[in-house]
XYZ file of C-alpha atoms in Angstrom:
620
model
C 70.061 -32.538 -16.109
C 68.331 -35.990 -15.350
C 64.490 -36.073 -15.253
C 63.146 -37.996 -12.314
C 59.451 -37.687 -12.868
C 56.910 -35.597 -14.710
C 53.650 -34.737 -13.031
C 51.250 -33.925 -15.793
C 48.003 -32.921 -13.624
C 50.310 -30.746 -11.566
C 52.296 -29.254 -14.553
C 55.549 -30.106 -12.726
C 58.913 -31.851 -13.636
C 61.436 -33.244 -11.106
C 64.991 -32.939 -11.866
C 68.291 -33.848 -10.413
C 70.526 -30.836 -9.504
C 74.366 -31.063 -8.588
C 74.966 -30.069 -5.040
C 77.068 -26.922 -4.710
C 79.806 -27.567 -2.144
C 82.772 -25.955 -0.214
C 85.726 -28.011 1.254
C 88.737 -26.336 2.784
C 89.602 -23.673 0.469
C 88.003 -25.267 -2.527
C 84.120 -24.302 -3.569
C 81.944 -25.329 -6.158
C 78.898 -23.303 -7.818
C 75.925 -24.932 -9.574
C 74.276 -23.045 -12.634
C 70.580 -23.754 -13.552
C 69.820 -21.628 -16.826
C 66.029 -21.817 -17.461
C 66.143 -18.885 -20.091
C 64.134 -19.596 -23.144
C 62.416 -22.702 -21.597
C 58.819 -22.978 -20.523
C 60.303 -24.010 -16.878
C 60.259 -22.199 -13.590
C 61.563 -23.022 -10.192
C 58.614 -23.853 -8.034
C 58.868 -21.588 -4.924
C 56.255 -23.437 -3.167
C 57.917 -27.038 -3.717
C 61.354 -26.134 -3.426
C 63.511 -24.642 -0.185
C 67.048 -23.469 -0.408
C 69.223 -25.313 2.236
C 72.672 -24.825 3.426
C 74.419 -27.621 5.588
C 77.506 -26.919 7.552
C 79.191 -25.207 10.278
C 79.397 -21.187 10.164
C 78.807 -21.642 6.485
C 77.307 -19.269 4.145
C 75.356 -20.190 0.947
C 73.948 -17.855 -1.441
C 71.345 -18.421 -4.425
C 71.004 -15.581 -7.123
C 68.058 -15.138 -9.655
C 66.745 -12.345 -11.886
C 63.369 -10.744 -12.107
C 63.003 -7.914 -14.747
C 66.571 -7.580 -15.715
C 67.358 -7.035 -11.808
C 69.631 -9.533 -9.890
C 68.243 -10.915 -6.323
C 70.302 -13.057 -3.969
C 68.731 -15.162 -1.163
C 70.939 -17.118 1.299
C 71.621 -17.985 5.018
C 74.413 -18.745 7.456
C 74.477 -21.872 9.741
C 75.466 -21.148 13.187
C 78.848 -22.531 14.494
C 78.757 -26.117 16.213
C 81.302 -28.852 16.779
C 80.935 -31.791 14.247
C 80.165 -34.373 16.748
C 77.182 -32.408 17.999
C 75.967 -31.686 14.419
C 74.367 -35.004 14.058
C 72.544 -34.627 17.246
C 70.533 -31.558 16.114
C 66.926 -32.454 14.887
C 65.641 -30.403 11.891
C 66.957 -27.582 10.125
C 66.991 -24.951 12.845
C 69.889 -22.743 12.119
C 72.698 -24.758 14.049
C 74.580 -26.632 11.426
C 71.682 -26.208 8.612
C 69.687 -23.139 7.782
C 66.796 -22.998 5.355
C 65.410 -19.953 3.292
C 62.056 -19.920 1.253
C 62.467 -18.969 -2.494
C 60.441 -15.707 -3.516
C 58.018 -15.725 -6.136
C 58.305 -14.350 -9.788
C 62.103 -14.670 -9.571
C 63.963 -16.760 -11.960
C 66.706 -18.531 -10.099
C 69.667 -19.492 -12.304
C 72.507 -20.039 -9.609
C 72.236 -22.471 -6.959
C 75.184 -22.811 -4.113
C 75.219 -25.567 -1.506
C 78.060 -26.033 1.198
C 78.638 -29.034 3.461
C 81.525 -28.792 5.811
C 83.957 -31.340 7.643
C 81.956 -34.513 6.352
C 80.794 -36.075 3.239
C 77.715 -38.066 4.696
C 74.960 -35.717 3.060
C 77.070 -35.931 -0.385
C 77.621 -39.596 -0.053
C 73.930 -40.212 0.758
C 72.570 -38.358 -2.320
C 75.378 -39.134 -4.710
C 76.187 -35.390 -5.000
C 72.581 -34.744 -6.302
C 69.339 -33.513 -4.678
C 65.857 -33.079 -6.675
C 64.496 -29.482 -7.830
C 60.704 -29.284 -8.941
C 60.248 -26.909 -11.829
C 56.890 -25.709 -13.110
C 55.730 -25.675 -16.437
C 52.864 -24.653 -18.659
C 51.934 -24.816 -22.320
C 52.309 -21.616 -24.123
C 51.618 -18.073 -22.836
C 47.686 -18.055 -23.562
C 45.037 -18.499 -21.175
C 42.728 -21.389 -21.909
C 39.924 -19.075 -23.426
C 42.479 -17.873 -26.060
C 43.895 -21.167 -26.583
C 40.732 -22.932 -27.225
C 40.214 -20.311 -30.422
C 43.281 -21.850 -32.099
C 42.443 -25.648 -32.620
C 45.706 -26.373 -34.500
C 47.716 -25.349 -31.468
C 45.476 -26.476 -28.751
C 47.474 -28.852 -26.599
C 44.533 -30.675 -24.974
C 44.145 -33.373 -27.628
C 42.093 -35.936 -25.646
C 38.014 -35.624 -25.926
C 37.879 -36.509 -22.350
C 40.135 -33.546 -21.085
C 39.715 -29.956 -19.870
C 42.009 -27.036 -19.924
C 43.167 -25.196 -16.426
C 44.856 -21.930 -16.439
C 48.449 -22.138 -14.903
C 48.515 -20.800 -11.307
C 52.412 -20.225 -11.658
C 52.241 -17.857 -14.423
C 51.261 -17.549 -18.022
C 50.102 -20.524 -20.172
C 47.667 -23.440 -19.359
C 47.551 -27.078 -18.449
C 45.402 -30.209 -19.538
C 43.987 -32.328 -17.154
C 41.747 -35.434 -17.804
C 38.020 -35.014 -16.897
C 36.719 -36.406 -13.732
C 36.336 -40.049 -13.914
C 39.197 -40.441 -16.368
C 43.018 -40.829 -16.343
C 45.963 -40.951 -18.866
C 47.816 -38.285 -20.831
C 45.352 -35.417 -22.117
C 48.037 -34.111 -24.544
C 47.205 -37.367 -26.804
C 44.073 -38.345 -28.791
C 42.211 -40.684 -26.916
C 44.822 -40.237 -24.061
C 42.353 -39.987 -21.216
C 40.702 -43.367 -20.624
C 37.838 -44.185 -18.270
C 38.624 -45.288 -14.543
C 37.120 -48.336 -13.825
C 36.070 -47.467 -10.078
C 34.392 -50.715 -9.627
C 37.665 -52.547 -9.837
C 39.397 -50.433 -7.136
C 40.063 -51.975 -3.776
C 38.068 -51.513 -1.616
C 34.842 -51.176 -3.574
C 33.272 -47.661 -3.580
C 30.001 -49.485 -3.252
C 28.624 -51.553 -0.311
C 26.650 -53.469 -2.797
C 27.039 -54.014 -6.558
C 28.987 -51.329 -8.248
C 28.227 -50.637 -11.761
C 30.759 -48.692 -13.973
C 29.996 -45.911 -16.375
C 32.150 -43.999 -18.602
C 33.529 -41.125 -16.337
C 31.483 -42.359 -13.308
C 29.886 -45.130 -11.538
C 26.745 -46.028 -9.525
C 25.977 -48.290 -6.611
C 22.776 -50.765 -7.134
C 21.124 -51.292 -4.049
C 18.166 -53.848 -3.803
C 16.948 -53.308 -7.184
C 17.468 -49.295 -7.217
C 20.580 -47.835 -8.438
C 21.949 -44.787 -7.095
C 20.830 -42.546 -9.980
C 17.356 -44.568 -9.760
C 17.006 -43.318 -6.147
C 17.693 -39.826 -7.165
C 15.165 -40.022 -9.862
C 12.747 -41.219 -7.514
C 13.530 -38.692 -4.915
C 13.225 -36.011 -7.636
C 10.024 -37.465 -8.867
C 8.496 -37.396 -5.576
C 9.539 -33.745 -4.750
C 7.978 -32.677 -8.406
C 4.796 -34.498 -7.424
C 4.605 -32.730 -3.990
C 5.230 -29.420 -5.427
C 2.717 -30.034 -8.272
C 0.158 -30.978 -5.600
C 0.921 -27.839 -3.450
C 0.491 -25.516 -6.283
C -2.562 -27.484 -7.420
C -4.163 -27.123 -3.777
C -3.038 -23.532 -3.559
C -4.713 -22.752 -7.058
C -7.839 -24.654 -6.043
C -8.119 -22.749 -2.681
C -7.759 -19.311 -4.107
C -10.075 -20.303 -6.873
C -12.614 -21.381 -4.462
C -11.970 -18.411 -2.057
C -12.343 -16.135 -5.242
C -15.510 -17.921 -6.411
C -16.878 -17.824 -2.737
C -16.110 -13.986 -2.524
C -17.855 -13.580 -5.948
C -21.024 -15.472 -4.577
C -21.038 -13.339 -1.346
C -21.030 -10.273 -3.516
C -23.498 -11.544 -5.831
C -25.813 -12.710 -2.796
C -25.334 -8.865 -1.395
C -26.223 -7.593 -5.015
C -29.425 -9.735 -5.176
C -30.253 -8.859 -1.491
C -30.187 -5.107 -1.999
C -32.525 -5.313 -4.969
C -29.721 -4.822 -7.596
C -31.252 -7.230 -10.121
C -34.563 -4.715 -10.124
C -32.181 -1.550 -10.029
C -30.355 -2.997 -13.291
C -33.684 -3.797 -15.041
C -35.002 -0.366 -14.263
C -31.812 1.382 -15.452
C -32.010 -0.663 -18.619
C -35.318 0.616 -19.368
C -34.193 4.169 -19.150
C -35.506 5.161 -15.855
C -31.836 5.507 -14.212
C -29.808 6.810 -17.117
C -27.588 9.028 -15.088
C -27.403 6.508 -12.040
C -24.240 4.166 -11.741
C -23.765 0.924 -10.121
C -20.186 0.804 -8.834
C -18.100 -2.254 -7.898
C -16.251 -2.299 -4.746
C -12.816 -2.118 -6.450
C -13.679 1.165 -8.062
C -14.546 2.764 -5.050
C -11.504 1.271 -3.173
C -9.445 2.871 -6.106
C -11.129 6.303 -6.041
C -10.571 6.473 -2.174
C -7.009 4.857 -2.092
C -8.472 2.012 -0.080
C -10.435 4.295 1.994
C -7.487 5.864 3.570
C -8.262 8.083 6.413
C -6.507 11.111 4.787
C -9.694 10.962 2.383
C -12.368 11.155 5.352
C -14.532 14.171 4.995
C -16.697 13.345 8.010
C -18.114 10.655 10.309
C -21.660 10.490 11.350
C -24.277 8.039 12.850
C -24.959 6.353 9.641
C -21.281 5.944 8.239
C -18.352 7.755 6.984
C -17.855 9.929 4.167
C -14.870 9.760 1.947
C -13.551 12.077 -0.858
C -12.901 10.017 -4.050
C -11.708 10.428 -7.613
C -13.196 8.285 -10.118
C -11.190 7.215 -13.223
C -12.689 9.967 -15.447
C -11.168 12.522 -12.810
C -14.520 13.462 -11.327
C -14.633 14.501 -7.624
C -17.223 12.520 -5.567
C -18.471 11.890 -1.891
C -18.605 8.275 -0.995
C -20.497 7.231 1.955
C -19.601 4.136 3.497
C -22.805 3.110 5.850
C -22.370 1.280 8.966
C -25.180 -1.253 9.001
C -28.431 -1.955 7.697
C -30.661 -4.136 10.161
C -34.293 -3.702 8.590
C -34.732 -6.844 6.186
C -37.500 -5.190 4.524
C -35.219 -2.107 3.766
C -32.657 -4.269 2.422
C -35.111 -5.803 -0.122
C -36.405 -2.341 -1.068
C -32.911 -0.680 -1.072
C -32.219 -0.764 -4.941
C -35.616 0.405 -5.624
C -35.248 3.252 -3.218
C -31.806 4.216 -4.711
C -33.376 4.452 -8.188
C -36.099 6.918 -6.681
C -33.474 9.047 -4.840
C -31.479 9.219 -8.227
C -34.148 10.629 -9.964
C -34.318 13.390 -7.582
C -33.298 16.512 -9.487
C -33.036 19.662 -7.459
C -30.549 22.676 -7.295
C -30.598 22.379 -3.506
C -30.214 18.774 -3.091
C -27.210 16.895 -3.459
C -27.273 14.747 -6.440
C -27.041 10.843 -5.717
C -24.632 9.647 -8.657
C -24.861 5.922 -7.982
C -24.142 3.135 -5.470
C -22.341 -0.001 -4.612
C -24.431 -2.989 -3.948
C -21.875 -6.050 -3.719
C -21.060 -5.340 0.041
C -22.787 -6.118 3.188
C -23.798 -2.718 3.635
C -24.462 -0.597 0.380
C -22.212 2.586 -0.326
C -23.421 5.596 -1.797
C -21.773 7.955 -4.395
C -22.839 11.593 -4.232
C -21.547 14.615 -6.083
C -18.725 16.521 -4.286
C -19.563 19.886 -2.461
C -16.555 21.793 -1.639
C -17.316 24.267 0.923
C -18.239 21.846 3.901
C -21.384 21.716 6.088
C -23.723 24.550 7.542
C -22.604 22.835 10.917
C -18.916 24.055 10.366
C -20.256 27.454 8.919
C -21.812 28.141 12.105
C -19.962 26.465 14.782
C -16.473 26.097 13.229
C -13.409 28.165 14.055
C -14.239 31.009 11.811
C -17.970 30.171 12.399
C -20.265 32.480 10.688
C -19.966 35.716 12.795
C -19.593 37.767 9.814
C -22.621 36.337 7.830
C -25.398 38.734 7.536
C -28.877 37.840 8.567
C -29.976 37.847 4.751
C -27.139 35.232 4.041
C -28.595 33.005 6.826
C -32.208 33.593 5.721
C -31.028 32.436 2.174
C -29.553 29.309 3.359
C -32.492 28.563 5.591
C -35.039 29.221 2.549
C -32.836 27.094 0.063
C -32.944 24.094 2.444
C -36.860 24.303 3.047
C -36.981 24.203 -0.711
C -35.014 21.123 -0.988
C -37.135 19.488 1.785
C -40.378 20.751 0.156
C -39.463 19.131 -2.991
C -38.614 15.624 -1.405
C -41.987 16.052 0.560
C -44.594 17.491 -2.150
C -42.669 17.053 -5.734
C -40.747 13.629 -5.493
C -42.813 10.712 -6.603
C -43.314 8.792 -4.539
C -42.701 11.524 -1.674
C -39.253 11.131 0.361
C -38.792 11.675 3.923
C -35.398 12.735 4.865
C -35.224 11.570 8.477
C -32.089 13.147 9.297
C -32.612 16.956 8.941
C -29.499 18.597 10.533
C -26.866 21.369 10.021
C -24.205 18.830 9.346
C -26.312 17.364 6.460
C -26.585 20.639 4.654
C -23.797 21.566 2.610
C -22.696 24.782 1.172
C -21.230 25.385 -2.202
C -18.561 27.857 -3.363
C -21.635 30.478 -3.530
C -22.815 29.464 -0.118
C -25.907 28.130 -1.661
C -27.369 25.122 0.443
C -27.508 21.738 -0.611
C -29.369 19.019 1.443
C -27.517 15.636 1.663
C -27.102 12.350 3.370
C -30.091 10.301 2.729
C -28.790 7.720 5.267
C -32.030 7.667 7.102
C -34.373 8.653 4.181
C -37.231 6.340 3.381
C -39.938 6.576 0.495
C -42.962 7.874 2.194
C -45.047 4.865 3.691
C -48.480 4.278 2.264
C -49.657 1.824 4.967
C -48.896 1.018 8.616
C -46.739 -1.916 7.796
C -44.249 0.071 6.047
C -43.518 2.420 9.167
C -40.126 1.904 10.764
C -39.779 0.002 14.018
C -36.465 1.536 15.087
C -35.900 5.334 15.832
C -33.289 6.947 13.737
C -31.710 10.326 13.664
C -29.626 12.608 15.713
C -30.033 13.715 19.372
C -31.202 17.415 19.623
C -32.977 17.231 16.294
C -35.443 14.174 16.792
C -39.108 14.518 16.664
C -40.632 13.876 20.163
C -43.621 12.581 18.595
C -41.518 10.375 16.076
C -39.652 9.168 19.279
C -42.835 7.982 20.939
C -44.534 6.467 17.926
C -41.613 5.412 15.765
C -43.498 6.734 12.781
C -41.613 8.930 10.543
C -43.673 11.576 8.752
C -43.003 14.738 6.878
C -43.659 16.790 9.982
C -40.785 14.901 11.729
C -38.548 16.632 8.965
C -40.381 20.010 9.819
C -39.506 19.799 13.485
C -35.824 18.954 12.703
C -35.870 21.882 10.312
C -36.977 24.057 13.125
C -33.861 23.232 15.121
C -31.617 24.213 12.268
C -33.663 27.532 11.972
C -32.643 28.151 15.617
C -28.911 27.225 15.074
C -28.729 29.768 12.116
C -30.314 32.707 14.331
C -28.812 31.955 17.615
C -25.472 30.538 16.492
C -25.920 27.736 19.207
C -25.477 23.998 18.841
C -28.801 21.821 18.879
C -27.184 19.940 21.889
C -24.612 21.356 24.374
C -23.740 18.399 26.723
C -21.042 20.780 28.538
C -23.529 23.845 29.202
C -26.003 23.995 32.210
C -28.728 21.740 32.358
C -31.556 24.098 31.416
C -29.371 25.309 28.086
C -28.108 21.714 27.045
C -31.189 21.526 24.441
C -31.447 24.569 22.153
C -35.272 23.810 21.598
C -35.993 23.677 24.962
C -34.034 26.681 26.095
C -35.256 28.776 23.214
C -39.058 27.912 23.723
C -38.555 29.042 27.377
C -36.990 32.311 26.513
C -39.485 32.919 24.017
C -42.287 32.183 26.620
C -40.596 34.573 29.203
C -40.390 37.379 26.548
C -36.289 36.998 26.300
C -36.044 36.481 22.650
C -33.146 38.605 22.140
C -31.224 37.032 24.893
C -30.839 33.915 22.810
C -30.368 35.551 19.347
C -26.851 35.886 18.014
C -25.397 39.072 18.824
C -24.086 39.740 15.364
C -27.713 39.897 13.848
C -29.315 41.900 16.582
C -29.563 45.335 14.553
C -32.705 47.200 14.890
C -33.306 46.733 11.084
C -33.396 42.846 11.812
C -35.922 42.839 15.081
C -39.027 42.321 13.155
C -37.547 39.950 10.965
C -36.029 37.861 13.775
C -39.173 37.952 15.443
C -41.074 36.387 12.477
C -38.446 33.686 11.966
C -38.627 32.774 15.712
C -42.327 32.576 15.341
C -41.977 30.147 12.429
C -39.295 28.000 14.224
C -41.811 27.975 17.312
C -44.614 26.587 14.993
C -42.053 24.040 13.543
C -41.308 22.785 17.114
C -44.841 21.924 18.156
C -44.943 18.713 20.054
C -47.954 17.421 18.021
C -47.130 16.928 14.434
C -50.428 18.170 13.313
C -50.095 21.491 14.755
C -46.693 22.150 12.509
C -46.858 23.812 9.274
C -46.022 21.805 6.014
C -42.639 22.330 4.444
C -44.464 24.000 1.687
C -45.810 26.782 4.253
C -42.489 27.096 5.715
C -40.794 27.728 2.392
C -43.137 30.261 1.188
C -42.971 32.292 4.654
C -39.172 32.131 4.376
C -39.226 33.243 0.854
C -41.343 36.203 1.411
C -38.963 37.254 4.282
C -35.954 36.643 1.909
C -37.168 38.655 -0.664
C -37.695 41.660 1.738
C -34.128 41.371 2.607
C -32.993 41.411 -1.123
C -35.341 44.244 -2.215
C -34.794 47.552 -0.237
C -36.993 49.523 -2.822
C -40.096 47.659 -1.138
C -39.372 49.301 2.010
C -40.572 52.577 0.329
C -43.740 51.101 -1.039
C -46.029 49.988 1.728
C -48.779 48.545 -0.683
C -45.969 46.593 -2.378
C -44.894 45.355 0.983
C -48.182 44.343 2.129
C -48.856 42.714 -0.951
C -45.830 40.664 -0.829
C -46.168 39.781 2.788
C -49.963 38.806 2.944
C -50.466 35.059 3.592
C -53.512 33.674 1.519
C -55.262 30.902 2.981
C -57.538 28.412 1.397
C -60.944 29.733 0.491
C -64.087 29.408 2.350
C -67.523 29.044 0.520
C -65.691 30.782 -2.429
C -64.457 33.698 -0.427
C -60.503 34.130 -0.351
C -59.380 34.586 3.418
C -56.301 36.661 4.431
C -54.350 35.523 7.446
C -54.882 38.572 9.831
C -52.523 37.708 12.438
C -49.497 37.039 10.050
C -50.453 40.195 8.147
C -50.383 42.113 11.059
C -47.026 40.810 12.218
C -45.641 41.345 8.672
C -47.148 44.824 8.560
C -45.185 45.499 11.591
C -42.066 44.339 9.922
C -42.743 46.500 7.122
C -43.378 49.693 9.090
C -40.013 48.937 10.908
C -38.179 48.672 7.765
C -39.350 51.866 6.455
C -38.795 53.663 9.555
C -35.374 52.513 9.332
C -35.248 53.479 5.694
C -36.259 57.103 6.281
């Protein structure tokens, strides 16, 4: 079988095959046996063609030991019209595509009533055969260097697309025979016509480049890449510089706030052992403790800020107060010193201040966490304190008074709370009172220059004298505490804007009812029992004294604490009801001596004797 052409890159060979024919009663059959060879008939490059009039042509092949036959039959037409038909459309000529994966071994071709086609092709037609090297893939063939067919160093292996085996091609930029050593030679692209470059062409092994006005193609690429790298480096440098400057700026701001709030003085005093239990927290620590100050951790909101529940790294629960503003410049400078003073306050009925954060515009305070909510919710919440006995309410009032008395009399220097109200008194799991929220607290001023110039506090609890003079004193806390006493015995809010005008202010409506002899009308129905009447009158009288318009007429917190303490002891010791002398001794109020003679308050003693008799009668 003559070979017409070998196509190395495509893995094909073109051979000449005899034409099968049928003339009158004689026919010929062409056999092509490819068994045992690396060749297969290309189904893409070949087509089975039958030329003739009413002629049937068949082609047989095998696949997996099965015989497959394809063929077609031409339509009848007169010989003189056959030449006028363009293309192979079925009239005088028909074609059928070869099926893939079939090894064709017989070819039949017929031409009727004319020998023109036979004569033109000399009785032969080309057939395209596929071939490949071996039956391995490229990866497998490369492992056996001895049998690997791609010998040229500038060649590459390609898996055959027509079946098993592989082909060898010259690498890009090379041509020749990849099956021979040094068979693939460089292509001189610059020698081609037309030239691939508009200017000077420079050939390189496997490639070429165009030189344009002093810069080659690769030089231009290198320059472009270099410029891009420089731009990226500059962008990174500028970004890093900006971030560093912003970080430094933020650090400077935090340092300025820290100094502004007296942080250096506070650190110095802590280092000397004056604040060993006091901690200065960073903003990052408190943000982590509150989950970025998430609203789900809000415990309450007030006039001075928002309180969040937080968990420190050591697992301790704390209450973190994020204050709203601090407008007093002098207060800013003294803040660190005041925080140290407040941190040294150590009383069982005062919420412990654990530390603060000074590196923010408005400092944040960190307190111990009290789990049972505020006195306000205890009195006015959904469940309220309707079931709380009078003795529990009196105990809460007494413990709150103890805390305020400690701040006024025992702290050094004395501390004024400035915002005493039921929502600033917390209750622990045993309903013991703990005074909290020193948002408006100040160290007691020693001269007029230290008096505050802006009224702070909560409507309904504000001292009228303080509102007129803007001078916060210990008697201002006494007035606010008097309102808390009223909340405890009446169960009403200090300010009720939804009620009638005459009842909006609890202190005003209470004083009016007391003046008109209607005290029991405003007392909480749940504590009106006959056994409590005398005690309620005593507490009401104490509240009245605390609510005096002039501060000098109000009792000191020490006196308020002592009176509440005596009343609380009476409620907790029923045995005293059976001992009038003990009752009288307990309830007597000693006043400062005059000329060496100790005086007893007759009025108060008489009132408490009345209380005692009432209790004795009730006991009998």
